[in-house]
mmCIF file of C-alpha atoms and ligand atoms in Angstrom:
data_model
loop_
_atom_site.group_PDB
_atom_site.id
_atom_site.type_symbol
_atom_site.label_atom_id
_atom_site.label_comp_id
_atom_site.label_asym_id
_atom_site.label_seq_id
_atom_site.Cartn_x
_atom_site.Cartn_y
_atom_site.Cartn_z
ATOM 1 C CA MET V 50 14.981 22.337 4.122
ATOM 2 C CA ALA V 51 13.185 19.357 5.575
ATOM 3 C CA LYS V 52 12.206 16.678 2.976
ATOM 4 C CA PRO V 53 8.522 15.883 2.609
ATOM 5 C CA VAL V 54 7.752 12.606 4.650
ATOM 6 C CA VAL V 55 5.905 9.721 3.340
ATOM 7 C CA PHE V 56 4.878 6.692 5.393
ATOM 8 C CA ILE V 57 4.258 3.260 3.536
ATOM 9 C CA THR V 58 3.124 0.045 5.192
ATOM 10 C CA GLY V 59 4.761 -3.200 3.968
ATOM 11 C CA GLY V 60 7.410 -1.139 2.200
ATOM 12 C CA GLY V 61 10.475 -3.383 2.492
ATOM 13 C CA ARG V 62 9.936 -5.940 -0.358
ATOM 14 C CA ARG V 63 8.270 -6.360 -3.812
ATOM 15 C CA ILE V 64 5.948 -3.610 -4.790
ATOM 16 C CA GLY V 65 6.438 -1.730 -1.481
ATOM 17 C CA ALA V 66 10.152 -1.650 -1.969
ATOM 18 C CA ALA V 67 9.936 -0.207 -5.527
ATOM 19 C CA ILE V 68 7.726 2.676 -4.105
ATOM 20 C CA SER V 69 10.160 3.196 -1.187
ATOM 21 C CA THR V 70 13.041 3.488 -3.582
ATOM 22 C CA MET V 71 11.350 5.689 -6.203
ATOM 23 C CA LEU V 72 10.207 8.113 -3.467
ATOM 24 C CA MET V 73 13.500 8.283 -1.959
ATOM 25 C CA GLU V 74 15.229 9.026 -5.331
ATOM 26 C CA ALA V 75 12.662 11.679 -5.785
ATOM 27 C CA GLY V 76 13.662 13.546 -2.542
ATOM 28 C CA TYR V 77 11.161 12.259 -0.079
ATOM 29 C CA PHE V 78 12.033 10.915 3.376
ATOM 30 C CA VAL V 79 10.354 7.536 3.419
ATOM 31 C CA LEU V 80 9.257 5.977 6.710
ATOM 32 C CA ILE V 81 9.279 2.281 5.678
ATOM 33 C CA HIS V 82 6.983 0.148 7.820
ATOM 34 C CA VAL V 83 8.018 -3.609 7.844
ATOM 35 C CA ARG V 84 6.934 -6.679 9.828
ATOM 36 C CA ASN V 85 9.690 -9.184 8.808
ATOM 37 C CA SER V 86 11.713 -7.422 6.026
ATOM 38 C CA LEU V 87 14.135 -5.330 8.252
ATOM 39 C CA ALA V 88 17.054 -6.358 6.188
ATOM 40 C CA ASP V 89 15.518 -5.482 2.796
ATOM 41 C CA ALA V 90 14.289 -2.095 4.066
ATOM 42 C CA GLN V 91 17.748 -1.412 5.480
ATOM 43 C CA ALA V 92 19.379 -2.289 2.099
ATOM 44 C CA ILE V 93 16.911 0.271 0.270
ATOM 45 C CA ILE V 94 18.055 2.975 2.738
ATOM 46 C CA ASP V 95 21.728 1.996 2.465
ATOM 47 C CA GLN V 96 21.746 1.875 -1.389
ATOM 48 C CA TYR V 97 20.120 5.279 -1.509
ATOM 49 C CA SER V 98 22.656 6.743 0.845
ATOM 50 C CA ASN V 99 25.576 5.125 -1.002
ATOM 51 C CA LEU V 100 24.571 6.754 -4.140
ATOM 52 C CA ASN V 101 23.700 10.044 -2.632
ATOM 53 C CA ASP V 102 26.905 11.113 -0.655
ATOM 54 C CA GLY V 103 25.599 9.571 2.647
ATOM 55 C CA ASP V 104 22.322 11.427 2.661
ATOM 56 C CA VAL V 105 19.673 9.652 4.714
ATOM 57 C CA GLY V 106 16.542 8.986 2.782
ATOM 58 C CA GLY V 107 14.371 6.959 5.089
ATOM 59 C CA ASP V 108 14.011 5.093 8.332
ATOM 60 C CA ILE V 109 12.380 1.675 9.362
ATOM 61 C CA VAL V 110 9.467 1.333 11.589
ATOM 62 C CA GLN V 111 8.474 -2.264 12.619
ATOM 63 C CA ALA V 112 5.161 -3.518 13.664
ATOM 64 C CA ASP V 113 3.065 -6.645 13.100
ATOM 65 C CA LEU V 114 -0.220 -5.067 11.927
ATOM 66 C CA LEU V 115 -2.232 -7.991 13.072
ATOM 67 C CA ASN V 116 -0.912 -8.337 16.659
ATOM 68 C CA ASP V 117 0.796 -5.091 17.704
ATOM 69 C CA ASP V 118 -1.027 -2.085 18.997
ATOM 70 C CA ILE V 119 -1.640 0.301 16.218
ATOM 71 C CA ILE V 120 -1.837 3.244 18.694
ATOM 72 C CA ASN V 121 1.884 2.708 19.344
ATOM 73 C CA LEU V 122 2.616 2.753 15.638
ATOM 74 C CA ILE V 123 0.748 5.830 15.088
ATOM 75 C CA ASP V 124 2.560 7.480 18.129
ATOM 76 C CA THR V 125 5.960 6.402 16.660
ATOM 77 C CA ILE V 126 5.063 8.120 13.296
ATOM 78 C CA VAL V 127 3.585 11.208 14.859
ATOM 79 C CA ASN V 128 6.708 11.748 17.062
ATOM 80 C CA HIS V 129 9.295 10.617 14.529
ATOM 81 C CA PRO V 130 11.903 13.492 14.376
ATOM 82 C CA LYS V 131 11.595 13.701 10.615
ATOM 83 C CA VAL V 132 7.751 14.123 10.796
ATOM 84 C CA VAL V 133 8.242 16.689 13.566
ATOM 85 C CA GLU V 134 10.888 18.528 11.591
ATOM 86 C CA TYR V 135 8.777 18.537 8.381
ATOM 87 C CA GLY V 136 5.686 19.559 10.360
ATOM 88 C CA GLY V 137 3.446 16.708 9.331
ATOM 89 C CA LEU V 138 3.124 13.977 6.620
ATOM 90 C CA PHE V 139 3.003 14.547 2.857
ATOM 91 C CA GLY V 140 1.788 10.749 2.175
ATOM 92 C CA LEU V 141 0.290 7.791 3.689
ATOM 93 C CA ILE V 142 0.421 4.555 1.489
ATOM 94 C CA HIS V 143 -1.603 1.469 2.606
ATOM 95 C CA ASN V 144 0.399 -1.216 0.908
ATOM 96 C CA ALA V 145 0.687 -4.013 3.378
ATOM 97 C CA SER V 146 -1.426 -7.097 2.501
ATOM 98 C CA VAL V 147 -2.097 -10.871 2.816
ATOM 99 C CA TYR V 148 -3.013 -12.928 -0.142
ATOM 100 C CA GLN V 149 -3.634 -16.609 0.212
ATOM 101 C CA PRO V 150 -6.333 -18.794 -1.342
ATOM 102 C CA ILE V 151 -8.530 -20.600 0.959
ATOM 103 C CA SER V 152 -11.612 -22.741 -0.106
ATOM 104 C CA PHE V 153 -14.860 -21.710 1.298
ATOM 105 C CA ASP V 154 -15.053 -25.075 3.165
ATOM 106 C CA GLU V 155 -11.808 -24.313 4.913
ATOM 107 C CA LEU V 156 -12.090 -20.525 5.340
ATOM 108 C CA THR V 157 -12.522 -19.722 9.098
ATOM 109 C CA PHE V 158 -14.020 -16.539 10.473
ATOM 110 C CA GLU V 159 -10.566 -15.859 12.133
ATOM 111 C CA GLU V 160 -8.910 -15.838 8.593
ATOM 112 C CA PHE V 161 -11.698 -13.791 7.192
ATOM 113 C CA LYS V 162 -11.320 -11.223 10.008
ATOM 114 C CA LYS V 163 -7.452 -11.198 9.511
ATOM 115 C CA ASN V 164 -7.963 -10.058 6.018
ATOM 116 C CA PHE V 165 -10.298 -7.333 7.130
ATOM 117 C CA THR V 166 -7.944 -6.193 9.891
ATOM 118 C CA ILE V 167 -4.941 -5.717 7.569
ATOM 119 C CA HIS V 168 -6.870 -4.388 4.546
ATOM 120 C CA VAL V 169 -9.567 -2.234 6.248
ATOM 121 C CA GLU V 170 -9.196 -1.692 9.960
ATOM 122 C CA VAL V 171 -5.577 -0.974 9.909
ATOM 123 C CA PRO V 172 -5.774 1.596 7.077
ATOM 124 C CA PHE V 173 -8.798 3.096 8.820
ATOM 125 C CA LEU V 174 -6.897 3.460 12.124
ATOM 126 C CA LEU V 175 -3.762 4.835 10.308
ATOM 127 C CA THR V 176 -5.802 7.412 8.290
ATOM 128 C CA LYS V 177 -7.578 8.588 11.329
ATOM 129 C CA GLY V 178 -4.595 8.542 13.614
ATOM 130 C CA LEU V 179 -2.358 10.548 11.106
ATOM 131 C CA TYR V 180 -5.099 12.885 9.664
ATOM 132 C CA GLU V 181 -3.798 15.914 11.435
ATOM 133 C CA GLN V 182 -0.325 15.249 10.187
ATOM 134 C CA LEU V 183 -1.549 14.907 6.593
ATOM 135 C CA LYS V 184 -3.835 17.835 6.943
ATOM 136 C CA ALA V 185 -0.922 19.990 8.099
ATOM 137 C CA LYS V 186 0.948 19.412 4.871
ATOM 138 C CA SER V 187 -2.077 19.186 2.542
ATOM 139 C CA GLY V 188 -0.918 15.508 2.203
ATOM 140 C CA SER V 189 -2.669 12.529 0.542
ATOM 141 C CA VAL V 190 -3.560 8.955 1.203
ATOM 142 C CA ILE V 191 -3.092 6.092 -1.283
ATOM 143 C CA GLY V 192 -4.702 2.668 -0.973
ATOM 144 C CA LEU V 193 -3.253 -0.315 -2.772
ATOM 145 C CA VAL V 194 -6.265 -2.217 -4.107
ATOM 146 C CA ASP V 195 -6.667 -4.716 -6.939
ATOM 147 C CA THR V 196 -8.726 -5.388 -10.109
ATOM 148 C CA SER V 197 -11.133 -7.887 -8.423
ATOM 149 C CA GLN V 198 -14.254 -5.566 -8.072
ATOM 150 C CA GLY V 199 -17.229 -7.296 -9.447
ATOM 151 C CA ARG V 200 -15.365 -10.507 -10.224
ATOM 152 C CA ALA V 201 -15.269 -13.870 -8.400
ATOM 153 C CA TRP V 202 -11.605 -14.924 -7.718
ATOM 154 C CA GLN V 203 -11.603 -18.539 -6.739
ATOM 155 C CA ASP V 204 -11.068 -19.281 -3.098
ATOM 156 C CA LEU V 205 -10.221 -15.575 -2.377
ATOM 157 C CA THR V 206 -13.517 -14.336 -0.895
ATOM 158 C CA HIS V 207 -11.713 -13.083 2.259
ATOM 159 C CA TYR V 208 -9.105 -11.243 0.265
ATOM 160 C CA THR V 209 -11.408 -9.768 -2.509
ATOM 161 C CA ALA V 210 -14.204 -8.700 0.072
ATOM 162 C CA SER V 211 -11.714 -6.934 2.343
ATOM 163 C CA LYS V 212 -9.725 -5.252 -0.523
ATOM 164 C CA ASN V 213 -12.963 -3.997 -2.193
ATOM 165 C CA ALA V 214 -14.118 -2.593 1.271
ATOM 166 C CA LEU V 215 -10.670 -0.717 1.290
ATOM 167 C CA ARG V 216 -11.515 0.523 -2.269
ATOM 168 C CA GLN V 217 -14.816 1.913 -1.105
ATOM 169 C CA MET V 218 -13.603 3.333 2.216
ATOM 170 C CA MET V 219 -10.855 5.254 0.251
ATOM 171 C CA ILE V 220 -13.468 6.698 -2.102
ATOM 172 C CA ASN V 221 -15.722 7.707 0.651
ATOM 173 C CA LEU V 222 -12.831 9.182 2.545
ATOM 174 C CA ALA V 223 -11.837 11.245 -0.501
ATOM 175 C CA GLY V 224 -15.229 12.824 0.052
ATOM 176 C CA ASP V 225 -15.031 13.133 3.852
ATOM 177 C CA LEU V 226 -11.429 14.487 3.991
ATOM 178 C CA GLN V 227 -11.685 17.130 1.206
ATOM 179 C CA PRO V 228 -10.327 19.775 0.796
ATOM 180 C CA HIS V 229 -7.537 19.031 3.308
ATOM 181 C CA VAL V 230 -6.391 15.587 2.398
ATOM 182 C CA ARG V 231 -6.651 13.923 -1.054
ATOM 183 C CA VAL V 232 -7.406 10.148 -1.078
ATOM 184 C CA ASN V 233 -6.759 7.920 -4.175
ATOM 185 C CA CYS V 234 -6.173 4.318 -5.029
ATOM 186 C CA ILE V 235 -3.929 2.178 -7.107
ATOM 187 C CA ALA V 236 -5.289 -1.119 -8.641
ATOM 188 C CA PRO V 237 -2.397 -3.269 -9.811
ATOM 189 C CA GLY V 238 -3.078 -6.111 -12.278
ATOM 190 C CA ALA V 239 -0.711 -8.819 -12.570
ATOM 191 C CA ILE V 240 2.610 -7.493 -11.286
ATOM 192 C CA ILE V 241 4.400 -10.050 -9.215
ATOM 193 C CA SER V 242 2.929 -13.379 -8.649
ATOM 194 C CA ALA V 243 2.709 -14.827 -5.252
ATOM 195 C CA ALA V 244 4.438 -18.303 -4.882
ATOM 196 C CA TRP V 245 1.203 -20.273 -5.012
ATOM 197 C CA GLU V 246 -0.160 -18.779 -8.216
ATOM 198 C CA ILE V 247 2.718 -19.030 -10.703
ATOM 199 C CA GLU V 248 0.456 -21.175 -13.326
ATOM 200 C CA HIS V 249 -2.586 -18.961 -12.877
ATOM 201 C CA PHE V 250 -0.327 -15.877 -13.111
ATOM 202 C CA ALA V 251 0.903 -17.171 -16.520
ATOM 203 C CA SER V 252 -2.683 -17.790 -17.782
ATOM 204 C CA VAL V 253 -3.675 -14.306 -16.772
ATOM 205 C CA LEU V 254 -0.819 -12.652 -18.771
ATOM 206 C CA GLU V 255 -2.108 -14.470 -21.893
ATOM 207 C CA LYS V 256 -5.283 -12.318 -21.584
ATOM 208 C CA VAL V 257 -3.495 -8.933 -20.769
ATOM 209 C CA PRO V 258 -3.694 -6.653 -23.683
ATOM 210 C CA MET V 259 -0.206 -5.499 -23.197
ATOM 211 C CA GLY V 260 1.009 -9.156 -23.196
ATOM 212 C CA ARG V 261 3.260 -9.078 -19.966
ATOM 213 C CA SER V 262 3.194 -8.458 -16.299
ATOM 214 C CA GLY V 263 3.616 -5.017 -15.030
ATOM 215 C CA GLU V 264 6.642 -4.044 -13.054
ATOM 216 C CA PRO V 265 6.862 -2.935 -9.439
ATOM 217 C CA LYS V 266 8.305 0.510 -10.771
ATOM 218 C CA ASP V 267 4.954 0.856 -12.871
ATOM 219 C CA ILE V 268 3.141 0.801 -9.452
ATOM 220 C CA ALA V 269 5.754 3.229 -7.888
ATOM 221 C CA SER V 270 5.254 5.690 -10.686
ATOM 222 C CA ALA V 271 1.616 5.745 -10.192
ATOM 223 C CA ALA V 272 2.171 6.308 -6.432
ATOM 224 C CA LYS V 273 4.491 9.248 -7.120
ATOM 225 C CA PHE V 274 2.116 10.755 -9.584
ATOM 226 C CA LEU V 275 -0.826 10.509 -7.216
ATOM 227 C CA LEU V 276 1.213 12.069 -4.240
ATOM 228 C CA GLU V 277 2.279 14.986 -6.540
ATOM 229 C CA SER V 278 -1.171 15.604 -8.224
ATOM 230 C CA ASP V 279 -2.706 18.393 -6.236
ATOM 231 C CA HIS V 280 -6.008 18.193 -8.107
ATOM 232 C CA ILE V 281 -6.703 14.550 -8.005
ATOM 233 C CA SER V 282 -8.809 12.974 -5.339
ATOM 234 C CA GLY V 283 -11.197 10.020 -5.291
ATOM 235 C CA GLN V 284 -9.593 8.253 -8.239
ATOM 236 C CA ILE V 285 -8.536 4.662 -8.816
ATOM 237 C CA ILE V 286 -5.824 4.070 -11.274
ATOM 238 C CA ASN V 287 -5.693 0.759 -12.735
ATOM 239 C CA VAL V 288 -2.078 -0.260 -13.578
ATOM 240 C CA ASP V 289 -2.949 -3.455 -15.136
ATOM 241 C CA GLY V 290 -1.692 -3.557 -18.910
ATOM 242 C CA GLY V 291 -5.491 -3.071 -20.041
ATOM 243 C CA TRP V 292 -6.484 -6.417 -18.087
ATOM 244 C CA THR V 293 -9.817 -4.808 -16.890
ATOM 245 C CA LEU V 294 -10.735 -3.943 -20.541
ATOM 246 C CA VAL V 295 -10.859 -7.493 -21.524
ATOM 247 C CA GLU V 296 -12.276 -9.101 -18.446
HETATM 248 N N1 NAP O 474 1.774 -8.503 -6.437
HETATM 249 C C1 NAP O 474 0.668 -8.014 -7.439
HETATM 250 O O1 NAP O 474 0.778 -8.351 -8.644
HETATM 251 C C2 NAP O 474 -0.476 -7.315 -6.858
HETATM 252 C C3 NAP O 474 -1.670 -7.540 -7.708
HETATM 253 C C4 NAP O 474 -2.712 -6.680 -7.305
HETATM 254 C C5 NAP O 474 -2.713 -5.943 -6.029
HETATM 255 N N2 NAP O 474 -1.475 -5.894 -5.341
HETATM 256 C C6 NAP O 474 -1.556 -5.133 -4.083
HETATM 257 O O2 NAP O 474 -0.371 -4.345 -4.142
HETATM 258 C C7 NAP O 474 0.320 -4.240 -2.792
HETATM 259 C C8 NAP O 474 1.683 -4.859 -2.879
HETATM 260 O O3 NAP O 474 1.729 -6.183 -3.427
HETATM 261 P P1 NAP O 474 2.793 -7.171 -2.949
HETATM 262 O O4 NAP O 474 2.509 -8.291 -3.874
HETATM 263 O O5 NAP O 474 4.131 -6.490 -3.213
HETATM 264 O O6 NAP O 474 2.404 -7.304 -1.504
HETATM 265 P P2 NAP O 474 2.877 -8.528 -0.518
HETATM 266 O O7 NAP O 474 4.183 -9.003 -0.802
HETATM 267 O O8 NAP O 474 1.730 -9.573 -0.520
HETATM 268 O O9 NAP O 474 2.684 -7.807 0.961
HETATM 269 C C9 NAP O 474 3.303 -6.714 1.147
HETATM 270 C C10 NAP O 474 3.863 -6.599 2.663
HETATM 271 O O10 NAP O 474 2.953 -6.788 3.568
HETATM 272 C C11 NAP O 474 3.422 -6.900 4.799
HETATM 273 N N3 NAP O 474 2.621 -7.524 5.654
HETATM 274 C C12 NAP O 474 1.826 -8.727 5.590
HETATM 275 N N4 NAP O 474 1.291 -9.125 6.753
HETATM 276 C C13 NAP O 474 1.761 -8.323 7.591
HETATM 277 C C14 NAP O 474 1.421 -8.017 8.967
HETATM 278 N N5 NAP O 474 0.580 -8.884 9.893
HETATM 279 N N6 NAP O 474 1.858 -6.953 9.704
HETATM 280 C C15 NAP O 474 2.692 -6.018 9.027
HETATM 281 N N7 NAP O 474 3.022 -6.148 7.621
HETATM 282 C C16 NAP O 474 2.417 -7.249 7.017
HETATM 283 C C17 NAP O 474 4.600 -7.693 4.581
HETATM 284 O O11 NAP O 474 5.778 -7.104 5.222
HETATM 285 P P3 NAP O 474 7.100 -7.940 5.623
HETATM 286 O O12 NAP O 474 7.659 -8.409 4.360
HETATM 287 O O13 NAP O 474 8.007 -6.865 6.312
HETATM 288 O O14 NAP O 474 6.676 -8.960 6.672
HETATM 289 C C18 NAP O 474 4.851 -7.741 3.061
HETATM 290 O O15 NAP O 474 6.054 -7.536 2.524
HETATM 291 C C19 NAP O 474 -0.764 -5.032 -1.910
HETATM 292 O O16 NAP O 474 -1.589 -4.264 -1.226
HETATM 293 C C20 NAP O 474 -1.430 -5.976 -3.025
HETATM 294 O O17 NAP O 474 -2.612 -6.425 -2.507
HETATM 295 C C21 NAP O 474 -0.465 -6.588 -5.833
#
């Protein structure tokens, strides 16, 4: 029997890698989108295969979401042999992201738009372009957002504005796509720091009620739960160790 197919953007490293790995281990065929992390994605597929008698748990799809034609990417997914064999898509996970602070003085409109392209326009285009495949399998969409809603994160206007646009778009789509396709979000707290925020990350962890960072597998568990929860749509799960309770 064909495995249910899930497509994840930016699924080759960090949190995306944990989601790709956990879903493969759970029996999904994972289409791992990458821009640069080809070797990391191949390692996930190889590791799964080595541990499972040569079974193939996924494939890699490469595209630069800022510069390549998203229509070609959609065509690749729609016509992928595993999607055709399964008869659609069980999941679409918008995980790819950019996250770099830029002071308001230095923030250009180009950079602002780049954040909206990767966090809002690409998820919109992929959701629209893959809707029929998702609908065919009563699938679901998951957006990776964050806990910045209603807060001012220093020098991150471009990032927080676009991530919260994604959050609202997902909630609105949960209404528009019902009852055929469920749409939910995961809002990670402090999980893996970016290279530029190591000190800030440590100060955040002092406030987190659970007293530690989350792990990528915590986000992966939430993704698996949402994919498999037939009666949940329009929800945002904070996976943040209680951070939003205290800030
Ligand atoms: N890390 C955290 O603690 C945290 C906290 C809150 C929210 N989140 C959210 O959780 C998700 C995963 O977090 P993360 O830290 O693992 O993400 P990340 O490392 O910042 O980015 C994930 C992937 O996005 C891909 N990407 C970036 N620009 C791209 C482009 N132009 N075209 C195609 N792909 C591109 C990269 O793929 P390649 O490597 O293949 O180039 C990268 O590996 C993100 O949506 C993030 O906003 C994370």
